[in-house]
mmCIF file of C-alpha atoms and ligand atoms in Angstrom:
data_model
loop_
_atom_site.group_PDB
_atom_site.id
_atom_site.type_symbol
_atom_site.label_atom_id
_atom_site.label_comp_id
_atom_site.label_asym_id
_atom_site.label_seq_id
_atom_site.Cartn_x
_atom_site.Cartn_y
_atom_site.Cartn_z
ATOM 1 C CA MET E 1 6.525 -34.846 2.279
ATOM 2 C CA SER E 2 3.331 -35.521 4.159
ATOM 3 C CA GLY E 3 0.042 -33.725 4.697
ATOM 4 C CA THR E 4 -2.673 -32.485 2.352
ATOM 5 C CA LYS E 5 -2.008 -29.780 -0.233
ATOM 6 C CA ARG E 6 -3.780 -27.245 1.985
ATOM 7 C CA GLU E 7 -1.693 -28.116 5.054
ATOM 8 C CA MET E 8 1.443 -27.947 2.980
ATOM 9 C CA HIS E 9 0.624 -24.383 1.948
ATOM 10 C CA THR E 10 0.003 -23.061 5.408
ATOM 11 C CA GLU E 11 2.379 -25.109 7.530
ATOM 12 C CA LYS E 12 5.406 -25.784 5.372
ATOM 13 C CA ASN E 13 4.894 -22.881 2.996
ATOM 14 C CA VAL E 14 5.520 -24.985 -0.115
ATOM 15 C CA PHE E 15 3.737 -24.233 -3.396
ATOM 16 C CA SER E 16 3.949 -26.782 -6.169
ATOM 17 C CA GLY E 17 2.339 -27.974 -9.372
ATOM 18 C CA ALA E 18 0.666 -26.191 -12.244
ATOM 19 C CA ASP E 19 -1.166 -23.786 -9.892
ATOM 20 C CA ALA E 20 1.878 -23.066 -7.714
ATOM 21 C CA ILE E 21 2.161 -19.368 -8.557
ATOM 22 C CA GLN E 22 -1.572 -18.756 -8.413
ATOM 23 C CA ASP E 23 -1.701 -20.463 -5.004
ATOM 24 C CA PHE E 24 1.320 -18.408 -3.919
ATOM 25 C CA MET E 25 -0.637 -15.229 -4.721
ATOM 26 C CA ASP E 26 -3.770 -16.345 -2.858
ATOM 27 C CA PRO E 27 -3.834 -14.962 0.711
ATOM 28 C CA ASP E 28 -6.103 -17.878 1.723
ATOM 29 C CA LYS E 29 -3.152 -20.170 1.045
ATOM 30 C CA LEU E 30 -0.460 -18.045 2.639
ATOM 31 C CA PRO E 31 0.554 -17.654 6.270
ATOM 32 C CA TYR E 32 -0.596 -14.386 7.888
ATOM 33 C CA VAL E 33 1.351 -11.271 6.934
ATOM 34 C CA PRO E 34 3.610 -10.569 9.953
ATOM 35 C CA LEU E 35 2.555 -8.007 12.553
ATOM 36 C CA VAL E 36 5.668 -6.631 14.239
ATOM 37 C CA GLU E 37 5.919 -4.248 17.205
ATOM 38 C CA ILE E 38 8.115 -1.232 16.503
ATOM 39 C CA PRO E 39 10.950 -0.604 18.965
ATOM 40 C CA SER E 40 10.349 1.793 21.846
ATOM 41 C CA THR E 41 13.039 4.108 20.411
ATOM 42 C CA LEU E 42 10.573 4.887 17.609
ATOM 43 C CA ASN E 43 7.541 5.078 19.880
ATOM 44 C CA PRO E 44 7.521 8.295 21.920
ATOM 45 C CA LEU E 45 4.549 7.097 24.007
ATOM 46 C CA ALA E 46 5.900 3.630 24.849
ATOM 47 C CA ASP E 47 6.241 4.519 28.564
ATOM 48 C CA LYS E 48 2.537 5.431 28.633
ATOM 49 C CA GLY E 49 1.441 1.941 27.640
ATOM 50 C CA VAL E 50 1.145 2.673 23.913
ATOM 51 C CA ARG E 51 2.203 -0.247 21.690
ATOM 52 C CA VAL E 52 2.557 0.198 17.944
ATOM 53 C CA PHE E 53 2.595 -2.702 15.474
ATOM 54 C CA ALA E 54 3.520 -2.634 11.795
ATOM 55 C CA LYS E 55 1.598 -4.918 9.412
ATOM 56 C CA MET E 56 4.358 -5.801 6.965
ATOM 57 C CA MET E 57 2.477 -5.866 3.644
ATOM 58 C CA ASN E 58 5.839 -5.626 1.858
ATOM 59 C CA LEU E 59 6.288 -9.302 2.763
ATOM 60 C CA LEU E 60 3.445 -10.329 0.458
ATOM 61 C CA PRO E 61 4.618 -12.308 -2.610
ATOM 62 C CA LEU E 62 4.766 -9.240 -4.863
ATOM 63 C CA GLY E 63 6.485 -7.157 -2.186
ATOM 64 C CA ASN E 64 3.678 -4.652 -1.732
ATOM 65 C CA VAL E 65 0.155 -4.085 -0.415
ATOM 66 C CA LYS E 66 -1.357 -4.108 -3.919
ATOM 67 C CA ALA E 67 -0.594 -7.805 -4.316
ATOM 68 C CA VAL E 68 -3.851 -8.510 -2.451
ATOM 69 C CA PRO E 69 -6.363 -6.254 -4.262
ATOM 70 C CA ALA E 70 -4.682 -6.942 -7.630
ATOM 71 C CA PHE E 71 -5.113 -10.696 -7.179
ATOM 72 C CA ASN E 72 -8.663 -10.244 -5.897
ATOM 73 C CA MET E 73 -9.745 -7.890 -8.688
ATOM 74 C CA ILE E 74 -8.351 -10.128 -11.440
ATOM 75 C CA ARG E 75 -9.592 -13.400 -9.964
ATOM 76 C CA GLU E 76 -13.100 -12.000 -9.467
ATOM 77 C CA GLN E 77 -13.063 -10.648 -13.051
ATOM 78 C CA ALA E 78 -11.985 -14.090 -14.282
ATOM 79 C CA ARG E 79 -14.758 -15.757 -12.244
ATOM 80 C CA ARG E 80 -17.364 -13.410 -13.752
ATOM 81 C CA GLY E 81 -16.087 -14.166 -17.264
ATOM 82 C CA ASP E 82 -14.952 -10.545 -17.762
ATOM 83 C CA LEU E 83 -11.536 -11.666 -19.034
ATOM 84 C CA GLU E 84 -12.974 -13.538 -22.012
ATOM 85 C CA GLY E 85 -11.616 -12.017 -25.236
ATOM 86 C CA VAL E 86 -9.424 -9.631 -23.246
ATOM 87 C CA GLU E 87 -5.918 -9.307 -24.650
ATOM 88 C CA ALA E 88 -4.614 -6.507 -22.456
ATOM 89 C CA LEU E 89 -5.221 -4.703 -19.177
ATOM 90 C CA ILE E 90 -5.166 -0.929 -18.991
ATOM 91 C CA GLU E 91 -4.855 0.972 -15.698
ATOM 92 C CA ASN E 92 -3.867 4.396 -14.436
ATOM 93 C CA SER E 93 -0.982 3.725 -12.065
ATOM 94 C CA SER E 94 2.697 4.474 -11.931
ATOM 95 C CA GLY E 95 3.742 1.878 -9.444
ATOM 96 C CA ASN E 96 2.678 -1.025 -7.291
ATOM 97 C CA THR E 97 -0.888 -1.435 -8.557
ATOM 98 C CA VAL E 98 -0.144 -1.856 -12.210
ATOM 99 C CA PHE E 99 2.812 -4.189 -11.952
ATOM 100 C CA SER E 100 0.888 -6.296 -9.415
ATOM 101 C CA LEU E 101 -2.106 -6.352 -11.777
ATOM 102 C CA ALA E 102 0.146 -7.310 -14.705
ATOM 103 C CA ILE E 103 1.572 -10.273 -12.799
ATOM 104 C CA ALA E 104 -1.834 -11.372 -11.498
ATOM 105 C CA ALA E 105 -3.349 -11.076 -14.991
ATOM 106 C CA ARG E 106 -0.666 -13.325 -16.498
ATOM 107 C CA GLN E 107 -1.838 -16.049 -14.107
ATOM 108 C CA PHE E 108 -5.252 -15.806 -15.738
ATOM 109 C CA GLY E 109 -4.020 -15.725 -19.365
ATOM 110 C CA VAL E 110 -3.795 -11.978 -20.041
ATOM 111 C CA GLU E 111 -0.173 -11.358 -20.988
ATOM 112 C CA LYS E 112 -0.138 -7.649 -21.793
ATOM 113 C CA THR E 113 -0.667 -4.632 -19.534
ATOM 114 C CA PHE E 114 -0.599 -0.923 -20.398
ATOM 115 C CA SER E 115 -0.516 1.889 -17.889
ATOM 116 C CA TYR E 116 -1.104 5.633 -18.048
ATOM 117 C CA VAL E 117 1.670 7.324 -16.083
ATOM 118 C CA PRO E 118 2.080 11.028 -15.299
ATOM 119 C CA ALA E 119 4.781 13.001 -17.147
ATOM 120 C CA GLU E 120 6.628 13.607 -13.862
ATOM 121 C CA ILE E 121 7.126 9.896 -13.147
ATOM 122 C CA SER E 122 10.669 9.202 -11.889
ATOM 123 C CA TRP E 123 13.038 7.218 -14.079
ATOM 124 C CA ASN E 124 13.362 4.602 -11.337
ATOM 125 C CA LYS E 125 9.629 3.950 -11.260
ATOM 126 C CA LEU E 126 9.469 3.822 -15.041
ATOM 127 C CA LEU E 127 12.280 1.297 -15.016
ATOM 128 C CA MET E 128 10.362 -0.782 -12.477
ATOM 129 C CA LEU E 129 7.302 -0.894 -14.765
ATOM 130 C CA LEU E 130 9.470 -1.845 -17.745
ATOM 131 C CA PHE E 131 11.199 -4.529 -15.666
ATOM 132 C CA PHE E 132 7.840 -6.153 -14.944
ATOM 133 C CA GLY E 133 6.808 -5.924 -18.608
ATOM 134 C CA VAL E 134 4.246 -3.136 -18.242
ATOM 135 C CA GLU E 135 3.924 -0.766 -21.237
ATOM 136 C CA PRO E 136 3.706 2.805 -19.981
ATOM 137 C CA ILE E 137 1.736 5.523 -21.790
ATOM 138 C CA VAL E 138 2.955 8.918 -20.593
ATOM 139 C CA ASN E 139 0.055 11.297 -19.941
ATOM 140 C CA GLN E 140 0.111 15.037 -19.340
ATOM 141 C CA GLU E 141 -2.201 15.170 -16.335
ATOM 142 C CA PRO E 142 -4.420 18.278 -16.021
ATOM 143 C CA ALA E 143 -2.939 20.847 -13.608
ATOM 144 C CA LYS E 144 -6.272 21.208 -11.808
ATOM 145 C CA PRO E 145 -7.977 17.839 -12.244
ATOM 146 C CA ALA E 146 -11.767 17.935 -12.247
ATOM 147 C CA ASP E 147 -14.070 15.025 -11.549
ATOM 148 C CA ASN E 148 -14.067 12.727 -14.593
ATOM 149 C CA ASP E 149 -11.609 14.990 -16.431
ATOM 150 C CA PRO E 150 -11.180 13.583 -19.985
ATOM 151 C CA ALA E 151 -7.481 14.569 -19.906
ATOM 152 C CA SER E 152 -6.759 12.450 -16.801
ATOM 153 C CA GLY E 153 -5.165 9.015 -16.948
ATOM 154 C CA VAL E 154 -8.023 7.589 -14.853
ATOM 155 C CA TYR E 155 -10.558 8.721 -17.484
ATOM 156 C CA LYS E 156 -8.455 7.517 -20.415
ATOM 157 C CA ALA E 157 -7.910 4.086 -18.835
ATOM 158 C CA ARG E 158 -11.650 3.758 -18.216
ATOM 159 C CA ARG E 159 -12.398 4.783 -21.828
ATOM 160 C CA ASP E 160 -9.829 2.361 -23.294
ATOM 161 C CA GLY E 161 -11.183 -0.399 -21.048
ATOM 162 C CA GLU E 162 -14.494 -0.237 -22.928
ATOM 163 C CA ARG E 163 -12.867 -1.822 -25.977
ATOM 164 C CA PRO E 164 -13.788 -5.523 -26.167
ATOM 165 C CA ASP E 165 -10.144 -6.619 -26.174
ATOM 166 C CA MET E 166 -9.135 -4.467 -23.197
ATOM 167 C CA LEU E 167 -10.077 -4.355 -19.536
ATOM 168 C CA ASN E 168 -9.656 -1.572 -17.016
ATOM 169 C CA PRO E 169 -9.697 -3.105 -13.513
ATOM 170 C CA GLY E 170 -10.438 0.386 -12.145
ATOM 171 C CA GLN E 171 -8.688 0.436 -8.784
ATOM 172 C CA TYR E 172 -10.413 3.723 -7.831
ATOM 173 C CA GLU E 173 -13.932 2.350 -8.127
ATOM 174 C CA ASN E 174 -13.677 -1.450 -8.132
ATOM 175 C CA PRO E 175 -15.244 -2.850 -4.905
ATOM 176 C CA ASP E 176 -12.871 -5.837 -5.100
ATOM 177 C CA ASN E 177 -10.040 -3.449 -4.160
ATOM 178 C CA PRO E 178 -11.363 -2.631 -0.641
ATOM 179 C CA GLY E 179 -13.066 -6.037 -0.682
ATOM 180 C CA ALA E 180 -9.665 -7.744 -0.664
ATOM 181 C CA HIS E 181 -8.693 -6.022 2.579
ATOM 182 C CA GLU E 182 -12.098 -6.786 4.112
ATOM 183 C CA LYS E 183 -11.566 -10.446 3.197
ATOM 184 C CA TRP E 184 -7.934 -10.785 4.346
ATOM 185 C CA THR E 185 -6.160 -7.792 5.941
ATOM 186 C CA GLY E 186 -8.896 -6.952 8.453
ATOM 187 C CA PRO E 187 -9.497 -10.531 9.678
ATOM 188 C CA GLN E 188 -5.748 -11.124 10.049
ATOM 189 C CA ILE E 189 -5.248 -7.978 12.142
ATOM 190 C CA TRP E 190 -8.279 -8.776 14.311
ATOM 191 C CA ASP E 191 -6.990 -12.290 14.947
ATOM 192 C CA GLN E 192 -3.354 -11.234 15.423
ATOM 193 C CA THR E 193 -4.366 -8.679 18.083
ATOM 194 C CA ASP E 194 -6.880 -11.041 19.748
ATOM 195 C CA GLY E 195 -9.540 -8.391 19.184
ATOM 196 C CA LYS E 196 -7.728 -5.989 21.537
ATOM 197 C CA LEU E 197 -6.911 -3.367 18.933
ATOM 198 C CA SER E 198 -7.296 0.270 20.113
ATOM 199 C CA ILE E 199 -6.578 2.202 16.889
ATOM 200 C CA PHE E 200 -6.024 1.443 13.206
ATOM 201 C CA ALA E 201 -4.226 4.013 11.037
ATOM 202 C CA ALA E 202 -3.464 3.832 7.296
ATOM 203 C CA ALA E 203 -2.201 6.054 4.495
ATOM 204 C CA LEU E 204 -4.814 6.996 1.902
ATOM 205 C CA GLY E 205 -4.185 6.296 -1.794
ATOM 206 C CA THR E 206 -7.131 4.664 -3.535
ATOM 207 C CA THR E 207 -8.365 4.275 0.096
ATOM 208 C CA GLY E 208 -8.933 0.548 -0.499
ATOM 209 C CA THR E 209 -6.723 -0.560 2.394
ATOM 210 C CA LEU E 210 -8.415 1.737 4.880
ATOM 211 C CA ILE E 211 -12.001 1.079 3.736
ATOM 212 C CA GLY E 212 -11.700 -2.700 3.541
ATOM 213 C CA THR E 213 -9.701 -3.183 6.722
ATOM 214 C CA SER E 214 -11.814 -0.810 8.778
ATOM 215 C CA THR E 215 -15.062 -2.331 7.466
ATOM 216 C CA TYR E 216 -14.028 -5.692 8.883
ATOM 217 C CA LEU E 217 -12.549 -4.336 12.118
ATOM 218 C CA LYS E 218 -15.594 -2.157 12.800
ATOM 219 C CA SER E 219 -17.915 -5.110 12.179
ATOM 220 C CA HIS E 220 -16.342 -6.542 15.344
ATOM 221 C CA ASN E 221 -15.840 -3.290 17.237
ATOM 222 C CA PRO E 222 -17.980 -0.446 15.868
ATOM 223 C CA ASP E 223 -16.267 2.002 18.260
ATOM 224 C CA LEU E 224 -12.757 1.315 16.986
ATOM 225 C CA PRO E 225 -11.121 4.644 16.057
ATOM 226 C CA VAL E 226 -9.737 4.647 12.508
ATOM 227 C CA VAL E 227 -7.204 7.268 11.441
ATOM 228 C CA GLY E 228 -6.812 8.110 7.736
ATOM 229 C CA VAL E 229 -3.499 9.702 6.851
ATOM 230 C CA MET E 230 -3.302 11.972 3.813
ATOM 231 C CA ARG E 231 -0.361 13.676 2.174
ATOM 232 C CA ALA E 232 0.024 17.332 3.181
ATOM 233 C CA PRO E 233 -0.711 19.778 0.320
ATOM 234 C CA GLU E 234 2.296 20.331 -1.986
ATOM 235 C CA HIS E 235 4.154 17.428 -0.340
ATOM 236 C CA TYR E 236 5.373 14.341 -2.179
ATOM 237 C CA VAL E 237 4.843 10.792 -0.866
ATOM 238 C CA PRO E 238 4.342 8.322 -3.751
ATOM 239 C CA GLY E 239 1.254 6.129 -3.388
ATOM 240 C CA ALA E 240 -0.611 8.526 -1.073
ATOM 241 C CA ARG E 241 -2.987 11.348 -2.024
ATOM 242 C CA THR E 242 -3.559 14.903 -0.822
ATOM 243 C CA GLU E 243 -7.063 15.941 0.252
ATOM 244 C CA LYS E 244 -7.631 17.575 -3.146
ATOM 245 C CA LEU E 245 -6.716 14.357 -4.965
ATOM 246 C CA LEU E 246 -8.727 12.258 -2.513
ATOM 247 C CA ASN E 247 -11.813 14.250 -3.493
ATOM 248 C CA LEU E 248 -11.491 12.626 -6.948
ATOM 249 C CA VAL E 249 -11.673 9.085 -5.529
ATOM 250 C CA ASP E 250 -15.116 7.509 -5.986
ATOM 251 C CA PHE E 251 -15.015 5.420 -2.801
ATOM 252 C CA ASP E 252 -16.795 6.998 0.188
ATOM 253 C CA TRP E 253 -13.658 6.807 2.347
ATOM 254 C CA ARG E 254 -14.816 9.565 4.728
ATOM 255 C CA ALA E 255 -17.587 7.265 5.971
ATOM 256 C CA HIS E 256 -14.884 4.886 7.241
ATOM 257 C CA VAL E 257 -12.562 7.390 8.910
ATOM 258 C CA ASP E 258 -12.936 8.838 12.405
ATOM 259 C CA HIS E 259 -9.885 11.098 12.342
ATOM 260 C CA VAL E 260 -7.812 12.549 9.519
ATOM 261 C CA GLU E 261 -4.146 13.468 9.858
ATOM 262 C CA CYS E 262 -1.841 15.108 7.300
ATOM 263 C CA ALA E 263 1.797 14.078 6.988
ATOM 264 C CA GLU E 264 4.620 15.898 5.256
ATOM 265 C CA SER E 265 7.316 14.382 3.043
ATOM 266 C CA GLU E 266 10.219 14.885 5.427
ATOM 267 C CA VAL E 267 8.737 13.075 8.432
ATOM 268 C CA SER E 268 7.419 10.286 6.170
ATOM 269 C CA TYR E 269 10.822 9.602 4.591
ATOM 270 C CA ARG E 270 12.629 9.978 7.934
ATOM 271 C CA LEU E 271 10.385 7.446 9.720
ATOM 272 C CA SER E 272 10.596 5.115 6.744
ATOM 273 C CA MET E 273 14.384 5.193 6.992
ATOM 274 C CA ALA E 274 14.334 4.775 10.774
ATOM 275 C CA LEU E 275 11.998 1.740 10.562
ATOM 276 C CA SER E 276 14.108 0.229 7.781
ATOM 277 C CA ARG E 277 17.343 0.676 9.704
ATOM 278 C CA ARG E 278 15.773 -1.284 12.608
ATOM 279 C CA GLY E 279 14.828 -4.176 10.325
ATOM 280 C CA LEU E 280 11.311 -3.220 9.288
ATOM 281 C CA MET E 281 11.628 -2.634 5.538
ATOM 282 C CA ALA E 282 9.224 0.271 5.259
ATOM 283 C CA GLY E 283 8.748 2.676 2.341
ATOM 284 C CA PRO E 284 7.650 6.329 2.430
ATOM 285 C CA THR E 285 3.919 5.660 2.886
ATOM 286 C CA SER E 286 4.720 3.379 5.845
ATOM 287 C CA GLY E 287 6.573 6.286 7.441
ATOM 288 C CA MET E 288 3.618 8.474 6.559
ATOM 289 C CA ALA E 289 1.057 6.187 8.244
ATOM 290 C CA LEU E 290 3.248 5.980 11.351
ATOM 291 C CA ALA E 291 3.704 9.774 11.367
ATOM 292 C CA GLY E 292 -0.073 10.284 11.211
ATOM 293 C CA LEU E 293 -0.668 7.702 13.929
ATOM 294 C CA LEU E 294 1.925 9.267 16.268
ATOM 295 C CA GLN E 295 0.513 12.725 15.558
ATOM 296 C CA HIS E 296 -2.951 11.502 16.493
ATOM 297 C CA LEU E 297 -1.717 9.769 19.659
ATOM 298 C CA ASP E 298 0.149 12.917 20.663
ATOM 299 C CA LYS E 299 -3.058 14.938 20.397
ATOM 300 C CA ALA E 300 -4.999 12.300 22.355
ATOM 301 C CA ASP E 301 -2.327 12.362 25.063
ATOM 302 C CA ALA E 302 -2.342 16.188 25.241
ATOM 303 C CA ALA E 303 -6.152 16.126 25.526
ATOM 304 C CA GLY E 304 -5.988 13.506 28.318
ATOM 305 C CA GLU E 305 -7.774 10.987 26.081
ATOM 306 C CA LEU E 306 -5.259 8.133 26.036
ATOM 307 C CA ASP E 307 -7.003 6.249 28.845
ATOM 308 C CA ALA E 308 -10.214 6.071 26.830
ATOM 309 C CA LEU E 309 -8.256 4.077 24.216
ATOM 310 C CA ARG E 310 -6.881 1.433 26.577
ATOM 311 C CA ASN E 311 -7.952 -2.177 25.982
ATOM 312 C CA ALA E 312 -8.708 -4.855 28.584
ATOM 313 C CA ASP E 313 -4.950 -5.210 29.208
ATOM 314 C CA GLY E 314 -4.615 -1.486 29.926
ATOM 315 C CA GLU E 315 -2.660 -0.906 26.715
ATOM 316 C CA VAL E 316 -3.254 1.330 23.730
ATOM 317 C CA LEU E 317 -2.671 -1.182 20.939
ATOM 318 C CA CYS E 318 -2.142 0.404 17.529
ATOM 319 C CA VAL E 319 -1.659 -1.073 14.058
ATOM 320 C CA PHE E 320 -0.556 0.607 10.822
ATOM 321 C CA PRO E 321 0.192 -1.110 7.485
ATOM 322 C CA CYS E 322 3.592 -0.875 5.787
ATOM 323 C CA PRO E 323 2.451 -0.916 2.124
ATOM 324 C CA ASP E 324 5.887 -1.572 0.643
ATOM 325 C CA GLY E 325 9.631 -1.309 1.241
ATOM 326 C CA PRO E 326 12.110 1.548 0.690
ATOM 327 C CA LEU E 327 14.172 0.160 -2.177
ATOM 328 C CA PRO E 328 12.132 1.458 -5.167
ATOM 329 C CA TYR E 329 12.485 4.988 -3.744
ATOM 330 C CA LEU E 330 16.148 4.988 -2.656
ATOM 331 C CA ASP E 331 17.107 7.883 -4.925
ATOM 332 C CA GLU E 332 14.420 10.082 -3.308
ATOM 333 C CA TYR E 333 15.627 9.876 0.316
ATOM 334 C CA PRO E 334 18.511 12.379 0.123
ATOM 335 C CA ARG E 335 16.001 15.038 -0.989
ATOM 336 C CA TYR E 336 13.898 14.639 2.164
ATOM 337 C CA VAL E 337 16.037 13.338 5.014
ATOM 338 C CA GLY E 338 19.147 15.433 4.483
ATOM 339 C CA ALA E 339 22.675 14.423 3.576
ATOM 340 C CA GLU E 340 23.709 14.171 7.241
ATOM 341 C CA GLU E 341 21.725 10.912 7.548
ATOM 342 C CA PHE E 342 23.962 9.269 4.949
ATOM 343 C CA PRO E 343 27.296 7.971 6.257
ATOM 344 C CA PRO E 344 30.487 9.185 4.569
ATOM 345 C CA ILE E 345 32.063 7.092 1.815
ATOM 346 C CA HIS E 346 35.688 6.418 2.639
ATOM 347 C CA ASN E 347 38.189 6.601 -0.244
ATOM 348 C CA GLU E 348 35.443 8.104 -2.393
ATOM 349 C CA GLU E 349 38.058 9.321 -4.888
ATOM 350 C CA LEU E 350 38.680 5.684 -5.923
ATOM 351 C CA LEU E 351 35.110 5.150 -7.073
ATOM 352 C CA LEU E 352 34.750 4.346 -10.752
ATOM 353 C CA ASN E 353 31.050 5.245 -10.796
ATOM 354 C CA LYS E 354 30.602 8.591 -9.088
ATOM 355 C CA PRO E 355 27.378 9.110 -7.127
ATOM 356 C CA ARG E 356 24.969 11.405 -8.861
ATOM 357 C CA ALA E 357 24.879 14.970 -7.499
HETATM 358 C C1 PLP V 1 3.272 2.405 -1.594
HETATM 359 C C2 PLP V 1 1.808 2.588 -1.390
HETATM 360 N N1 PLP V 1 1.387 3.045 -0.210
HETATM 361 C C3 PLP V 1 0.077 3.252 0.025
HETATM 362 C C4 PLP V 1 -0.866 3.009 -0.943
HETATM 363 C C5 PLP V 1 -2.284 3.310 -0.634
HETATM 364 O O1 PLP V 1 -3.069 2.177 -0.508
HETATM 365 P P1 PLP V 1 -4.590 2.259 -0.916
HETATM 366 O O2 PLP V 1 -4.632 2.447 -2.402
HETATM 367 O O3 PLP V 1 -5.152 0.972 -0.496
HETATM 368 O O4 PLP V 1 -5.188 3.445 -0.225
HETATM 369 C C6 PLP V 1 -0.462 2.539 -2.195
HETATM 370 C C7 PLP V 1 -1.426 2.332 -3.264
HETATM 371 O O5 PLP V 1 -1.108 2.151 -4.417
HETATM 372 C C8 PLP V 1 0.908 2.313 -2.422
HETATM 373 O O6 PLP V 1 1.364 1.858 -3.607
#
């Protein structure tokens, strides 16, 4: 093998030695996350010069968007000395964030991670946390959560994190969450689109992806329209929040959003499945971001405003992140996309393990 360690990382994609895993988690040492154009069959405005690209965050080492803020939050805490004496992390999360944090923390010597999870967590997600060695603490969340509600998992994690042997990274208020996307996701997208981006759209959870990415993109093009996509009220899309739940997030996400769209469960799961079947492994919030983006473009087209979005090449170039893949949510799809989307099973009567009803 030839070349310096740095060249090896970026060109040959080899990670070796005592720091191999830590290097593998460091976006500075990884190739760019792929940006892939969706097929015209999934882009109703393709014949009007609209091009839509998916930023495949599921291809990060931990298989999800939270790999980047988790690594950034933990590394910055380690650099500040905040991990000294810490024996366990505690976070409020039932999915990607906490298992990504647990893995990142192990790289910096903290072996144990606890997580508050809501009582309605699915068995599949619970199993995923257990698989990654996270200890869940089931919490009965308040029906109508108030700001700083002492019964909420967010509050309890913050309170527990004040113990000297515990640390709460605090994904809902930690600037290193959006900071990670300002440092890496935004610059990659700007470079990958040669600065010709027309619109950026993202699903809103902690809002870290949207705030960080748009902060960087708008530092280069202050007029860039940014679309925030929230979950429609009473609809389920894991990882994304409704407007009511977004009001409990400390980050000032509204200052970074030009347009807000709401997406329902059915369209989110359907687009996720459609993207996945074409080779873009996209989970429900990916479908949700695409749904919100297409909704927004549709309105712009109806209002005769598409031309105002065209770049120097005459195209409307759009990017949305795919935060993770569909596999952790497989059991949820039949509920939202309808049985007719699932092919028949031939000789089903021979099956030894019957599918669940
Ligand atoms: C699957 C998925 N999609 C979207 C998001 C939202 O990303 P952000 O928290 O950066 O708003 C998350 C956050 O946990 C997620 O896990």
